[in-house]
CSV table of C-alpha atoms and ligand atoms in Angstrom, one decimal:
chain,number,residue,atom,x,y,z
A,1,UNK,CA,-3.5,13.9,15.3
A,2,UNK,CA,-3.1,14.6,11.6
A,3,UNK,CA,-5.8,13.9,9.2
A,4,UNK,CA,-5.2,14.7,5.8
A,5,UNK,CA,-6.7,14.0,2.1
A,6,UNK,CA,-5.2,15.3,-1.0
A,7,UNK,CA,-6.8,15.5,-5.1
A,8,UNK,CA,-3.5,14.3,-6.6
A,9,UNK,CA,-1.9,11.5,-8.8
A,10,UNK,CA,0.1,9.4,-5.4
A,11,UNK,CA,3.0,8.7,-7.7
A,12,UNK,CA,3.6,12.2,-8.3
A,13,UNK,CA,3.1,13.0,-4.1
A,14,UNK,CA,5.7,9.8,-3.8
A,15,UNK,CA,8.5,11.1,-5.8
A,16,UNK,CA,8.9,14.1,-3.3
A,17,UNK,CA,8.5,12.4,0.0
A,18,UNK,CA,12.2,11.2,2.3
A,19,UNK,CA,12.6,7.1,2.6
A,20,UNK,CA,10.8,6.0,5.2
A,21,UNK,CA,8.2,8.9,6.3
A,22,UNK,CA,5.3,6.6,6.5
A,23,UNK,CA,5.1,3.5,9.5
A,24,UNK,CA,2.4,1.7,7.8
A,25,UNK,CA,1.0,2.2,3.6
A,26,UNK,CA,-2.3,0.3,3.4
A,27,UNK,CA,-3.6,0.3,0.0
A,28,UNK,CA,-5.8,-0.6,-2.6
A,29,UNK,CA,-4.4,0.1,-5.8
A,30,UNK,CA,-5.9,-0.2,-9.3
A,31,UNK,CA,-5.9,-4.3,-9.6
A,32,UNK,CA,-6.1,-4.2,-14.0
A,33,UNK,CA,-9.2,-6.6,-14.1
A,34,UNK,CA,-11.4,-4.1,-15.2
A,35,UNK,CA,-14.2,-4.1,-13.3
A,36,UNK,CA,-16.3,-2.0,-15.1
A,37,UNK,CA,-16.9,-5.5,-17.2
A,38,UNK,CA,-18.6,-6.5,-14.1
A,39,UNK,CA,-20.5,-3.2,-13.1
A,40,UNK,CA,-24.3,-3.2,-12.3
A,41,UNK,CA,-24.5,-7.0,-11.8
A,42,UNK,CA,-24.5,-6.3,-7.8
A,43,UNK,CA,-27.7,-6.7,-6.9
A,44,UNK,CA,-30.1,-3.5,-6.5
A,45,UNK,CA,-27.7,-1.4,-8.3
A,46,UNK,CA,-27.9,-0.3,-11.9
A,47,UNK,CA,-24.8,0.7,-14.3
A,48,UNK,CA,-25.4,4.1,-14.4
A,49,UNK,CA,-25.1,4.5,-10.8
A,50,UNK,CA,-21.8,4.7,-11.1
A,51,UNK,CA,-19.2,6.2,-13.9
A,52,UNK,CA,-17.6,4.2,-16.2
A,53,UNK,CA,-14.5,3.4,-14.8
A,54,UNK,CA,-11.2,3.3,-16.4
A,55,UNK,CA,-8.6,3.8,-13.7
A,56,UNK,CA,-9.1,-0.3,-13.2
A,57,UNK,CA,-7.6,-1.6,-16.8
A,58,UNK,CA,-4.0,-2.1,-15.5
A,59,UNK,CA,-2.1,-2.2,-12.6
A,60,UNK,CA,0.4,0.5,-11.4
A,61,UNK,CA,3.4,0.7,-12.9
A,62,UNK,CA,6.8,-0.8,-11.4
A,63,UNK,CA,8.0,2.6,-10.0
A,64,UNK,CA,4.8,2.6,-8.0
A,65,UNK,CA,5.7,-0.4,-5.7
A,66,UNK,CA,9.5,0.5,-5.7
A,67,UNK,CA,8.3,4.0,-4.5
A,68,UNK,CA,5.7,2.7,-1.7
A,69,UNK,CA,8.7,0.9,0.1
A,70,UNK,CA,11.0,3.5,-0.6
A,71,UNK,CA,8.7,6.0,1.6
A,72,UNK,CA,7.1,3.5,4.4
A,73,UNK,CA,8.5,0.9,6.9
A,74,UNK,CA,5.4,-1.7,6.5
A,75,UNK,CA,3.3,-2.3,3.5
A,76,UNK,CA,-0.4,-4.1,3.3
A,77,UNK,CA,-1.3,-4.1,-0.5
A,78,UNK,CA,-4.8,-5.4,-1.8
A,79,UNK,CA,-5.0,-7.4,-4.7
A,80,UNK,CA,-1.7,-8.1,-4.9
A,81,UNK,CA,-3.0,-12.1,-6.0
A,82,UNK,CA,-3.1,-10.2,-9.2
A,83,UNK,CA,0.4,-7.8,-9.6
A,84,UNK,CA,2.7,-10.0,-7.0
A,85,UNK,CA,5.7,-9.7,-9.3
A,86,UNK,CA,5.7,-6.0,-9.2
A,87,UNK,CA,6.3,-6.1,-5.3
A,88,UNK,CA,9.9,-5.6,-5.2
A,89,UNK,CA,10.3,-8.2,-1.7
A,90,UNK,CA,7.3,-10.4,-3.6
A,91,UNK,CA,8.3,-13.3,-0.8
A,92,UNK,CA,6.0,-12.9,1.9
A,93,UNK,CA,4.5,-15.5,4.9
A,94,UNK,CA,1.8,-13.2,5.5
A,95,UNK,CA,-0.9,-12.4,3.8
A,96,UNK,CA,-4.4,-11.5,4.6
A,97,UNK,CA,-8.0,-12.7,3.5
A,98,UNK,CA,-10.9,-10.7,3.9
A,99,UNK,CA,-13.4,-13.4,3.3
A,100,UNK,CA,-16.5,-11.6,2.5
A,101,UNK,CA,-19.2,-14.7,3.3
A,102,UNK,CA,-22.0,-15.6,1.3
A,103,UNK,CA,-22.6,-13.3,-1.5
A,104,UNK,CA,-24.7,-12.6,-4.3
A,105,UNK,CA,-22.6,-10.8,-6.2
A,106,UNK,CA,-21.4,-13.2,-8.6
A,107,UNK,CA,-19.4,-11.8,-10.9
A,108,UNK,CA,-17.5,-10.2,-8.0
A,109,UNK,CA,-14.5,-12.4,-5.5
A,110,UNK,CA,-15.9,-13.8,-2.5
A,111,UNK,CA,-12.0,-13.1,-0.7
A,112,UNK,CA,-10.1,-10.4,-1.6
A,113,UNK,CA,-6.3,-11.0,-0.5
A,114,UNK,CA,-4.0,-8.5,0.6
A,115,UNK,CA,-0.1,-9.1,0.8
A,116,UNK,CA,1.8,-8.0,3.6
A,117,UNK,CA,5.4,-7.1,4.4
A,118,UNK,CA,5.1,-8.4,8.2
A,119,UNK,CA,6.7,-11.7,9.5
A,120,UNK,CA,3.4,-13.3,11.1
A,121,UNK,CA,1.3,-16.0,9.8
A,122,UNK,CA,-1.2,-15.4,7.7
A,123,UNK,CA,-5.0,-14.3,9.1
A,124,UNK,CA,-8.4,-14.5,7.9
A,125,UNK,CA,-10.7,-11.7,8.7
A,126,UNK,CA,-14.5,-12.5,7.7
A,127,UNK,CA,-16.5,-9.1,7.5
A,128,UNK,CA,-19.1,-8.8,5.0
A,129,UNK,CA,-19.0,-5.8,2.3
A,130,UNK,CA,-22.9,-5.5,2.2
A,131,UNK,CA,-22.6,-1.1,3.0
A,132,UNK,CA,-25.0,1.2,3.3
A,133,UNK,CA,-24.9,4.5,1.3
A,134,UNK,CA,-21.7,3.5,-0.6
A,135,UNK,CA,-20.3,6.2,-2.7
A,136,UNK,CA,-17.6,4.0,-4.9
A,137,UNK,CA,-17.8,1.1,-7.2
A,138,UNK,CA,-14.6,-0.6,-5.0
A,139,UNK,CA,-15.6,0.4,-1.4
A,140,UNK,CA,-14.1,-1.3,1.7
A,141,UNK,CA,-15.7,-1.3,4.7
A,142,UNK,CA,-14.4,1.1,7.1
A,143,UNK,CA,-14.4,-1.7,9.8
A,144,UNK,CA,-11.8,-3.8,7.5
A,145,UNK,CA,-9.4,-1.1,7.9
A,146,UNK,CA,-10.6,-0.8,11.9
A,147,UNK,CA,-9.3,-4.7,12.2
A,148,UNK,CA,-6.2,-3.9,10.0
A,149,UNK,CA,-4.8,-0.6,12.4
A,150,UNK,CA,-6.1,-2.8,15.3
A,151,UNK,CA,-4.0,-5.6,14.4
A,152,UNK,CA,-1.1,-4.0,12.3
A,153,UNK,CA,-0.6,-0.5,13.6
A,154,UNK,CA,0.3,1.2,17.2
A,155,UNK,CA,-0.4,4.4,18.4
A,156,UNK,CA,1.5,6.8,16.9
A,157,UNK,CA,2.1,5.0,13.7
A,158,UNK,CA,2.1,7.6,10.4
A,159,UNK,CA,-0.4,5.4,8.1
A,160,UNK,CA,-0.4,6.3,4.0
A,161,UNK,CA,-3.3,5.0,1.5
A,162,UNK,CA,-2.0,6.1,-1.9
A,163,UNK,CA,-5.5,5.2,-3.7
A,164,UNK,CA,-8.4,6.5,-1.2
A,165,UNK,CA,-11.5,5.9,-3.1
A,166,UNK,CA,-14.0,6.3,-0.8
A,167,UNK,CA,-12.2,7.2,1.9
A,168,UNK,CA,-12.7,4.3,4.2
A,169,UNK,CA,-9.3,4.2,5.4
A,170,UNK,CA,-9.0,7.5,6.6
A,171,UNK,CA,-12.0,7.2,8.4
A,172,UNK,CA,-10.6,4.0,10.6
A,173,UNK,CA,-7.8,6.0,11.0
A,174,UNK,CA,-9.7,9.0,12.5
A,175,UNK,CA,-11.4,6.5,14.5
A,176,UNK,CA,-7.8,4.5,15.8
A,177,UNK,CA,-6.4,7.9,16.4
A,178,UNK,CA,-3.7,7.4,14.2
A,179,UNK,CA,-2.2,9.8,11.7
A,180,UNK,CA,-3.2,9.6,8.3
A,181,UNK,CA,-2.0,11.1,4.8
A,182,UNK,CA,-4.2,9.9,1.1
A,183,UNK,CA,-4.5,10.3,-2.5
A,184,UNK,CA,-7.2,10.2,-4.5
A,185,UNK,CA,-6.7,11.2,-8.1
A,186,UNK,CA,-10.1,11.3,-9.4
A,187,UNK,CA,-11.7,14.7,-8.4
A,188,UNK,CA,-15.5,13.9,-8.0
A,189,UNK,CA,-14.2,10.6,-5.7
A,190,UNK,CA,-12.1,12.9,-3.7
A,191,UNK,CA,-15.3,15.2,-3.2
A,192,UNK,CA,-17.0,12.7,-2.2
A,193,UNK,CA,-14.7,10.9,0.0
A,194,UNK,CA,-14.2,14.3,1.2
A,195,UNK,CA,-17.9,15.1,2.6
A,196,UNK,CA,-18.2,11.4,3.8
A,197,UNK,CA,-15.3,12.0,5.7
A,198,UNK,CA,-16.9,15.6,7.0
A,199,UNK,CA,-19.8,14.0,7.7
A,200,UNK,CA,-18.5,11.1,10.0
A,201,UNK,CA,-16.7,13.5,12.1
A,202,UNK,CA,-19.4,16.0,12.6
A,203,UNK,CA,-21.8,12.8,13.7
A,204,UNK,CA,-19.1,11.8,16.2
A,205,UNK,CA,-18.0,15.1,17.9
A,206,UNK,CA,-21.7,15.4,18.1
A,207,UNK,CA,-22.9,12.3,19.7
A,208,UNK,CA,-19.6,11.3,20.8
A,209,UNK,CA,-18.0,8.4,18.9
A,210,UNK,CA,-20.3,4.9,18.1
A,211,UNK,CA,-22.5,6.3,15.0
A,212,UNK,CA,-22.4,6.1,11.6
A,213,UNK,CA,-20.3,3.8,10.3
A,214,UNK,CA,-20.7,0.3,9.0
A,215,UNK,CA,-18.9,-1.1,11.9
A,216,UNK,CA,-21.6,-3.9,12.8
A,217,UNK,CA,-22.3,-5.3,9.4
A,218,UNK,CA,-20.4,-8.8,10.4
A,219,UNK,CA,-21.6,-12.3,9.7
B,301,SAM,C1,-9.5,0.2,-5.9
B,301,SAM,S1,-10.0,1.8,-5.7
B,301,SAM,C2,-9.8,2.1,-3.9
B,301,SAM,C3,-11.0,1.8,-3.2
B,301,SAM,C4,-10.8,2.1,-1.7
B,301,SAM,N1,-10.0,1.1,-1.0
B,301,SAM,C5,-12.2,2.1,-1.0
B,301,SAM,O1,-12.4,1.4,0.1
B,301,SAM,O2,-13.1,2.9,-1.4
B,301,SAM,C6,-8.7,2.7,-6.4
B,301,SAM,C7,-8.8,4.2,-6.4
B,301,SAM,O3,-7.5,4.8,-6.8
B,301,SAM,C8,-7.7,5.9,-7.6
B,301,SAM,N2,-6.5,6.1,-8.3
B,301,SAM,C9,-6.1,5.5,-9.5
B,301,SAM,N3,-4.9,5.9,-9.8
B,301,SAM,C10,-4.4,6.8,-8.9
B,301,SAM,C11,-3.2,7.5,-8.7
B,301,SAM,N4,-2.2,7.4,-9.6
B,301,SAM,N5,-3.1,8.3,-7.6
B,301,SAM,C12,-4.2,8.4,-6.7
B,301,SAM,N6,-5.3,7.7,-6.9
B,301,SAM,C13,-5.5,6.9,-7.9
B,301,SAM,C14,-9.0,5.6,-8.4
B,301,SAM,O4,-9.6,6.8,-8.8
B,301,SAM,C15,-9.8,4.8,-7.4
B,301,SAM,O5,-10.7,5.6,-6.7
């Protein structure tokens, strides 16, 4: 199984790779709301925890979403509520809700939608994003991505997230056993992502699979 994480802008790694190298692209692109607007209002966290964030101001450009179907077979985009006419097919019947419950956070969305290029109705998944020890302003739970591969991917399937962050994908993947290629373009997120990553592997080699993660953080 290949696990692998690269410090580089995605568009640039897109532009060199065949049509169709990739079953599956889930990602979680820059959305152009700007979240730093909305930063430190989470409860028990403070602005300066994290950076101030630019990447979010705008969306990717066209080329981005003609290159992501270009180079994979099935596409799950988040936020695409908020960029839908940049998706080249932009028809779709399935789209996904993560509904993240009650929360607090108020100045955050209590769903996020993703869009979908597969022919199946449209699913709910409730999961809350309450993590502990996150390490990125926009951090998914690693078990979203666990119920995405579990419901969206088969073994063997080649899985691309263009815009790691944190690095939860990859670490579903790992999990699922499926391959796994990401970018992240911001060096001090891809360090990070990096050593979380390290981390969660070492703890599972050592007491063989079930730790770390936040896998049981449902409602
Ligand atoms: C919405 S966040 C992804 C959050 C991620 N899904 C998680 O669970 O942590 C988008 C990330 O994309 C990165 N990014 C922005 N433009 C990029 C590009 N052209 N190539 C690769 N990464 C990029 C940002 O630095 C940011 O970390």
């Amino acid at each position: 199984m290949e696990n692998r994480a690269f410090n580089m802008d995605c568009m640039e790694a897109m532009r060199s790779m065949p049509d169709q190298c990739f079953d599956l692209a889930v990602v979680d692109p820059p959305y152009g709301i700007k979240i730093s607007n909305n930063m430190g209002r989470r409860k028990g966290e403070r602005p300066s925890e994290y950076k101030k964030v630019t990447w979010d101001d705008t969306p990717p450009p066209p080329e981005y979403f003609t290159e992501l179907v270009r180079v994979s077979k099935n596409q799950i985009i988040f936020g695409a509520n908020h960029f839908v006419s940049l998706i080249p097919a932009a028809d779709s019947s399935c789209w996904i809700c993560w509904d993240k419950g009650f929360s607090s956070e108020v100045s955050f969305a209590s769903f996020e939608l993703a869009w979908t290029s597969f022919d199946r109705p449209s699913k709910r998944v409730a999961l809350s994003s309450a993590q502990a020890g996150r390490i990125h302003p926009t951090q998914k739970p690693v078990a979203l991505y666990a119920w995405i591969f579990q419901h969206y991917a088969k073994q063997g399937d080649r899985i691309l997230d263009t815009h790691l962050g944190s690095g939860s994908s990859r670490i579903a993947a790992w999990d699922a056993g499926l391959d796994f290629t990401g970018y992240e373009i911001d060096p001090e997120y891809f360090e990070a992502q990096e050593k979380r990553f390290q981390q969660h592997t070492a703890q599972m080699s050592l007491f063989g699979g079930g730790g770390v993660s936040d896998y049981n953080i449902h409602f």
